[in-house]
PDB file of C-alpha atoms in Angstrom:
ATOM      1  CA  UNK K 216      -4.756  -9.080 -12.094  1.00 52.00           C
ATOM      2  CA  UNK K 217      -6.280  -6.520 -14.297  1.00 58.00           C
ATOM      3  CA  UNK K 218      -8.183  -9.618 -16.014  1.00 60.00           C
ATOM      4  CA  UNK K 219      -9.954 -10.159 -12.775  1.00 55.00           C
ATOM      5  CA  UNK K 220     -10.650  -6.776 -11.947  1.00 55.00           C
ATOM      6  CA  UNK K 221     -12.349  -6.514 -15.235  1.00 51.00           C
ATOM      7  CA  UNK K 222     -14.223  -9.799 -14.782  1.00 57.00           C
ATOM      8  CA  UNK K 223     -15.177  -8.317 -11.290  1.00 56.00           C
ATOM      9  CA  UNK K 224     -16.311  -5.324 -12.998  1.00 54.00           C
ATOM     10  CA  UNK K 225     -18.655  -6.979 -15.278  1.00 60.00           C
ATOM     11  CA  UNK K 226     -20.063  -9.131 -12.751  1.00 56.00           C
ATOM     12  CA  UNK K 227     -20.960  -6.426 -11.058  1.00 57.00           C
ATOM     13  CA  UNK K 228     -22.492  -4.778 -13.802  1.00 54.00           C
ATOM     14  CA  UNK K 229     -24.549  -7.857 -14.784  1.00 54.00           C
ATOM     15  CA  UNK K 230     -25.985  -8.780 -11.154  1.00 53.00           C
ATOM     16  CA  UNK K 231     -26.791  -5.270 -10.692  1.00 49.00           C
ATOM     17  CA  UNK K 232     -29.072  -5.300 -13.926  1.00 47.00           C
ATOM     18  CA  UNK K 233     -30.542  -8.471 -13.121  1.00 49.00           C
ATOM     19  CA  UNK K 234     -31.338  -7.281  -9.524  1.00 46.00           C
ATOM     20  CA  UNK K 235     -32.842  -4.380 -10.855  1.00 41.00           C
ATOM     21  CA  UNK K 236     -34.962  -6.658 -13.498  1.00 44.00           C
ATOM     22  CA  UNK K 237     -35.723  -8.730 -10.506  1.00 48.00           C
ATOM     23  CA  UNK K 238     -36.513  -5.432  -8.405  1.00 47.00           C
ATOM     24  CA  UNK K 239     -38.832  -3.899 -11.058  1.00 46.00           C
ATOM     25  CA  UNK K 240     -42.725  -4.661 -10.486  1.00 52.00           C
ATOM     26  CA  UNK K 241     -41.912  -6.831  -7.612  1.00 71.00           C
ATOM     27  CA  UNK K 242     -44.723  -6.872  -5.377  1.00 82.00           C
ATOM     28  CA  UNK K 243     -44.090  -6.756  -1.597  1.00 80.00           C
ATOM     29  CA  UNK K 244     -46.761  -7.767   1.358  1.00 79.00           C
ATOM     30  CA  UNK K 245     -46.698  -6.819   4.608  1.00 80.00           C
ATOM     31  CA  UNK K 246     -47.740  -8.956   7.643  1.00 80.00           C
ATOM     32  CA  UNK K 247     -47.235  -7.721  11.178  1.00 82.00           C
ATOM     33  CA  UNK K 248     -45.219  -4.625  10.264  1.00 80.00           C
ATOM     34  CA  UNK K 249     -42.730  -6.927   8.093  1.00 81.00           C
ATOM     35  CA  UNK K 250     -42.549  -6.557   4.652  1.00 83.00           C
ATOM     36  CA  UNK K 251     -41.990  -9.533   2.355  1.00 83.00           C
ATOM     37  CA  UNK K 252     -41.016 -10.040  -1.576  1.00 82.00           C
ATOM     38  CA  UNK K 253     -43.646 -11.795  -3.160  1.00 82.00           C
ATOM     39  CA  UNK K 254     -41.968 -13.678  -6.205  1.00 78.00           C
ATOM     40  CA  UNK K 255     -37.869 -13.628  -6.148  1.00 85.00           C
ATOM     41  CA  UNK K 256     -35.537 -12.741  -3.557  1.00 87.00           C
ATOM     42  CA  UNK K 257     -32.218 -12.529  -5.086  1.00 90.00           C
ATOM     43  CA  UNK K 258     -29.042 -12.525  -2.264  1.00 92.00           C
ATOM     44  CA  UNK K 259     -25.798 -12.750  -3.083  1.00 94.00           C
ATOM     45  CA  UNK K 260     -22.909 -13.815  -0.599  1.00 93.00           C
ATOM     46  CA  UNK K 261     -19.024 -14.661  -0.462  1.00 94.00           C
ATOM     47  CA  UNK K 262     -17.242 -16.675   2.297  1.00 91.00           C
ATOM     48  CA  UNK K 263     -14.506 -18.584   2.723  1.00 93.00           C
ATOM     49  CA  UNK K 264     -14.202 -22.622   3.183  1.00 92.00           C
ATOM     50  CA  UNK K 265     -11.366 -25.055   3.664  1.00 91.00           C
ATOM     51  CA  UNK K 266     -11.148 -27.935   0.652  1.00 91.00           C
ATOM     52  CA  UNK K 267     -10.154 -31.675   1.549  1.00 93.00           C
ATOM     53  CA  UNK K 268      -6.841 -30.829   0.777  1.00 91.00           C
ATOM     54  CA  UNK K 269      -7.321 -28.262   3.351  1.00 91.00           C
ATOM     55  CA  UNK K 270      -6.657 -25.100   1.016  1.00 89.00           C
ATOM     56  CA  UNK K 271      -8.541 -21.835   1.776  1.00 91.00           C
ATOM     57  CA  UNK K 272     -11.079 -21.227  -1.124  1.00 92.00           C
ATOM     58  CA  UNK K 273     -13.376 -18.325  -1.419  1.00 93.00           C
ATOM     59  CA  UNK K 274     -16.561 -18.508  -3.024  1.00 91.00           C
ATOM     60  CA  UNK K 275     -18.527 -15.924  -4.622  1.00 93.00           C
ATOM     61  CA  UNK K 276     -22.021 -17.016  -4.926  1.00 93.00           C
ATOM     62  CA  UNK K 277     -25.856 -15.956  -5.424  1.00 94.00           C
ATOM     63  CA  UNK K 278     -29.362 -17.622  -4.821  1.00 93.00           C
ATOM     64  CA  UNK K 279     -32.745 -17.045  -5.840  1.00 93.00           C
ATOM     65  CA  UNK K 280     -35.549 -18.237  -4.062  1.00 92.00           C
ATOM     66  CA  UNK K 281     -39.571 -17.504  -4.243  1.00 90.00           C
ATOM     67  CA  UNK K 282     -42.196 -16.987  -1.540  1.00 89.00           C
ATOM     68  CA  UNK K 283     -46.029 -16.819  -2.118  1.00 89.00           C
ATOM     69  CA  UNK K 284     -47.937 -14.451  -0.395  1.00 88.00           C
ATOM     70  CA  UNK K 285     -50.485 -17.348   1.151  1.00 91.00           C
ATOM     71  CA  UNK K 286     -47.209 -18.902   2.475  1.00 91.00           C
ATOM     72  CA  UNK K 287     -45.938 -15.479   4.594  1.00 89.00           C
ATOM     73  CA  UNK K 288     -47.434 -16.042   8.287  1.00 92.00           C
ATOM     74  CA  UNK K 289     -46.288 -19.449   8.147  1.00 92.00           C
ATOM     75  CA  UNK K 290     -42.293 -18.144   6.997  1.00 91.00           C
ATOM     76  CA  UNK K 291     -43.221 -15.352   9.536  1.00 89.00           C
ATOM     77  CA  UNK K 292     -43.903 -17.296  12.429  1.00 91.00           C
ATOM     78  CA  UNK K 293     -41.059 -19.739  11.687  1.00 92.00           C
ATOM     79  CA  UNK K 294     -38.332 -17.008  10.946  1.00 90.00           C
ATOM     80  CA  UNK K 295     -39.623 -13.707  11.511  1.00 83.00           C
ATOM     81  CA  UNK K 296     -38.090 -11.048   9.196  1.00 80.00           C
ATOM     82  CA  UNK K 297     -34.690 -13.216   9.121  1.00 88.00           C
ATOM     83  CA  UNK K 298     -35.700 -15.713   6.895  1.00 89.00           C
ATOM     84  CA  UNK K 299     -33.199 -14.475   4.262  1.00 90.00           C
ATOM     85  CA  UNK K 300     -30.816 -15.390   6.863  1.00 92.00           C
ATOM     86  CA  UNK K 301     -31.655 -18.696   7.590  1.00 92.00           C
ATOM     87  CA  UNK K 302     -31.393 -19.119   3.446  1.00 92.00           C
ATOM     88  CA  UNK K 303     -28.038 -17.429   3.627  1.00 93.00           C
ATOM     89  CA  UNK K 304     -27.188 -19.765   6.242  1.00 94.00           C
ATOM     90  CA  UNK K 305     -28.439 -22.924   5.049  1.00 94.00           C
ATOM     91  CA  UNK K 306     -26.707 -22.721   1.565  1.00 93.00           C
ATOM     92  CA  UNK K 307     -23.375 -21.883   3.431  1.00 93.00           C
ATOM     93  CA  UNK K 308     -23.849 -24.913   5.195  1.00 94.00           C
ATOM     94  CA  UNK K 309     -24.590 -27.045   1.933  1.00 93.00           C
ATOM     95  CA  UNK K 310     -21.861 -25.492   0.263  1.00 92.00           C
ATOM     96  CA  UNK K 311     -19.068 -26.021   2.819  1.00 92.00           C
ATOM     97  CA  UNK K 312     -20.222 -29.367   3.638  1.00 93.00           C
ATOM     98  CA  UNK K 313     -20.509 -30.743   0.140  1.00 92.00           C
ATOM     99  CA  UNK K 314     -17.336 -28.676  -1.595  1.00 91.00           C
ATOM    100  CA  UNK K 315     -15.198 -29.653   1.717  1.00 91.00           C
ATOM    101  CA  UNK K 316     -15.066 -33.261   0.706  1.00 93.00           C
ATOM    102  CA  UNK K 317     -13.578 -32.658  -2.434  1.00 93.00           C
ATOM    103  CA  UNK K 318      -9.944 -31.353  -3.147  1.00 91.00           C
ATOM    104  CA  UNK K 319      -9.261 -28.085  -5.048  1.00 88.00           C
ATOM    105  CA  UNK K 320      -8.265 -29.891  -8.491  1.00 85.00           C
ATOM    106  CA  UNK K 321     -11.912 -31.380  -8.275  1.00 90.00           C
ATOM    107  CA  UNK K 322     -13.915 -28.404  -7.548  1.00 90.00           C
ATOM    108  CA  UNK K 323     -12.377 -26.304  -9.745  1.00 84.00           C
ATOM    109  CA  UNK K 324     -11.854 -28.635 -12.905  1.00 81.00           C
ATOM    110  CA  UNK K 325     -13.858 -31.963 -12.580  1.00 86.00           C
ATOM    111  CA  UNK K 326     -16.696 -32.013 -10.194  1.00 90.00           C
ATOM    112  CA  UNK K 327     -18.445 -28.661  -9.667  1.00 89.00           C
ATOM    113  CA  UNK K 328     -21.271 -28.808 -11.852  1.00 92.00           C
ATOM    114  CA  UNK K 329     -22.056 -32.419 -10.033  1.00 93.00           C
ATOM    115  CA  UNK K 330     -21.612 -30.190  -6.717  1.00 92.00           C
ATOM    116  CA  UNK K 331     -23.651 -27.627  -7.452  1.00 93.00           C
ATOM    117  CA  UNK K 332     -26.496 -30.229  -8.391  1.00 94.00           C
ATOM    118  CA  UNK K 333     -26.589 -31.964  -5.332  1.00 94.00           C
ATOM    119  CA  UNK K 334     -26.540 -28.797  -3.018  1.00 94.00           C
ATOM    120  CA  UNK K 335     -29.165 -27.302  -5.129  1.00 95.00           C
ATOM    121  CA  UNK K 336     -31.308 -30.544  -4.886  1.00 96.00           C
ATOM    122  CA  UNK K 337     -30.714 -30.527  -0.855  1.00 95.00           C
ATOM    123  CA  UNK K 338     -31.574 -26.517  -0.670  1.00 94.00           C
ATOM    124  CA  UNK K 339     -34.759 -27.532  -2.245  1.00 94.00           C
ATOM    125  CA  UNK K 340     -35.629 -30.082  -0.383  1.00 95.00           C
ATOM    126  CA  UNK K 341     -34.725 -28.386   3.062  1.00 93.00           C
ATOM    127  CA  UNK K 342     -36.459 -24.900   2.155  1.00 93.00           C
ATOM    128  CA  UNK K 343     -39.717 -26.779   0.761  1.00 93.00           C
ATOM    129  CA  UNK K 344     -40.302 -27.566   4.273  1.00 92.00           C
ATOM    130  CA  UNK K 345     -40.564 -24.133   4.960  1.00 92.00           C
ATOM    131  CA  UNK K 346     -42.538 -22.936   2.244  1.00 92.00           C
ATOM    132  CA  UNK K 347     -39.773 -21.179   0.513  1.00 93.00           C
ATOM    133  CA  UNK K 348     -39.125 -22.264  -3.012  1.00 92.00           C
ATOM    134  CA  UNK K 349     -35.640 -22.560  -4.091  1.00 93.00           C
ATOM    135  CA  UNK K 350     -34.762 -21.604  -7.986  1.00 93.00           C
ATOM    136  CA  UNK K 351     -31.042 -21.335  -8.522  1.00 93.00           C
ATOM    137  CA  UNK K 352     -27.809 -21.326  -6.917  1.00 93.00           C
ATOM    138  CA  UNK K 353     -24.699 -19.666  -9.025  1.00 93.00           C
ATOM    139  CA  UNK K 354     -21.402 -20.178  -8.238  1.00 90.00           C
ATOM    140  CA  UNK K 355     -20.157 -16.958  -9.475  1.00 91.00           C
ATOM    141  CA  UNK K 356     -16.638 -17.275  -8.621  1.00 90.00           C
ATOM    142  CA  UNK K 357     -14.264 -19.679  -6.751  1.00 89.00           C
ATOM    143  CA  UNK K 358     -10.935 -17.939  -5.875  1.00 90.00           C
ATOM    144  CA  UNK K 359      -7.985 -19.781  -5.292  1.00 87.00           C
ATOM    145  CA  UNK K 360      -4.297 -19.180  -3.750  1.00 84.00           C
ATOM    146  CA  UNK K 361      -2.298 -17.374  -7.008  1.00 82.00           C
ATOM    147  CA  UNK K 362       0.550 -19.898  -6.087  1.00 79.00           C
ATOM    148  CA  UNK K 363      -2.009 -22.813  -6.101  1.00 74.00           C
ATOM    149  CA  UNK K 364      -3.692 -21.300  -9.357  1.00 71.00           C
ATOM    150  CA  UNK K 365      -0.128 -20.965 -11.459  1.00 73.00           C
ATOM    151  CA  UNK K 366       0.729 -24.556 -10.826  1.00 74.00           C
ATOM    152  CA  UNK K 367      -2.791 -25.659 -11.677  1.00 72.00           C
ATOM    153  CA  UNK K 368      -2.536 -23.732 -14.821  1.00 75.00           C
ATOM    154  CA  UNK K 369       0.979 -25.370 -15.847  1.00 77.00           C
ATOM    155  CA  UNK K 370      -0.551 -28.658 -15.179  1.00 76.00           C
ATOM    156  CA  UNK K 371      -3.674 -28.258 -17.615  1.00 76.00           C
ATOM    157  CA  UNK K 372      -1.327 -26.790 -20.192  1.00 82.00           C
ATOM    158  CA  UNK K 373       0.991 -29.867 -19.853  1.00 79.00           C
ATOM    159  CA  UNK K 374      -1.929 -32.163 -20.183  1.00 82.00           C
ATOM    160  CA  UNK K 375      -3.272 -30.388 -23.121  1.00 87.00           C
ATOM    161  CA  UNK K 376       0.333 -31.066 -24.750  1.00 88.00           C
ATOM    162  CA  UNK K 377       0.307 -34.431 -24.012  1.00 86.00           C
ATOM    163  CA  UNK K 378      -3.079 -34.599 -25.631  1.00 90.00           C
ATOM    164  CA  UNK K 379      -1.905 -33.249 -28.867  1.00 89.00           C
ATOM    165  CA  UNK K 380       1.435 -35.313 -29.322  1.00 89.00           C
ATOM    166  CA  UNK K 381      -1.151 -38.050 -28.661  1.00 90.00           C
ATOM    167  CA  UNK K 382      -3.164 -36.600 -31.622  1.00 90.00           C
ATOM    168  CA  UNK K 383      -0.095 -36.140 -33.400  1.00 91.00           C
ATOM    169  CA  UNK K 384       1.493 -39.790 -33.250  1.00 89.00           C
ATOM    170  CA  UNK K 385      -2.270 -41.463 -33.698  1.00 90.00           C
ATOM    171  CA  UNK K 386      -1.813 -39.362 -37.211  1.00 89.00           C
ATOM    172  CA  UNK K 387       1.564 -40.069 -38.223  1.00 89.00           C
ATOM    173  CA  UNK K 388       0.403 -43.832 -37.368  1.00 90.00           C
ATOM    174  CA  UNK K 389      -2.876 -43.809 -39.771  1.00 90.00           C
ATOM    175  CA  UNK K 390      -0.679 -41.960 -42.518  1.00 89.00           C
ATOM    176  CA  UNK K 391       1.991 -44.581 -42.236  1.00 88.00           C
ATOM    177  CA  UNK K 392      -0.729 -47.477 -42.373  1.00 87.00           C
ATOM    178  CA  UNK K 393      -2.202 -45.874 -45.470  1.00 89.00           C
ATOM    179  CA  UNK K 394       1.256 -45.466 -47.240  1.00 88.00           C
ATOM    180  CA  UNK K 395       1.987 -49.470 -46.495  1.00 85.00           C
ATOM    181  CA  UNK K 396      -1.508 -50.368 -47.843  1.00 85.00           C
ATOM    182  CA  UNK K 397      -0.947 -48.022 -50.903  1.00 87.00           C
ATOM    183  CA  UNK K 398       2.995 -49.687 -51.182  1.00 86.00           C
ATOM    184  CA  UNK K 399       1.408 -53.376 -51.095  1.00 84.00           C
ATOM    185  CA  UNK K 400      -1.112 -52.334 -53.714  1.00 70.00           C
TER     186      UNK K 400
END
């Protein structure tokens, strides 16, 4: 519990520093009384999805987009001042659609990077059509129910113990083979 609080505090600090850095020297442009950031636009969000095995997962994520000043009229005419909401909705939809196809174990342990890459590629393609440049998607954390997390950790520990035992058996086998070879000579 305390570990999670400390991790969240560190994440908040890093994100606030990162956001400050992005905001520093940020150029804005006004179009029809709406102000647009030129360059990086940082958005952070949290929401829950249902995995393939019907477990509720809470995602904390952030993403970066860029817009160029020359594209502001197009973006404004398409979305008005709400283009960030469109981006956020698209990200949520793709996270829900893609992560929802996998089990919790796959999401947490084996396929997370693959899924993020797939989502990033789809975001880039979708936003390019609207002259919004997708930069990066970061899944900062995935929260799973505590009882499931404990049982998953037990499984991982058991798997690591099996691997360690196999290593020890292989080591003993090799030592016995070496000893047998020495005894023959």
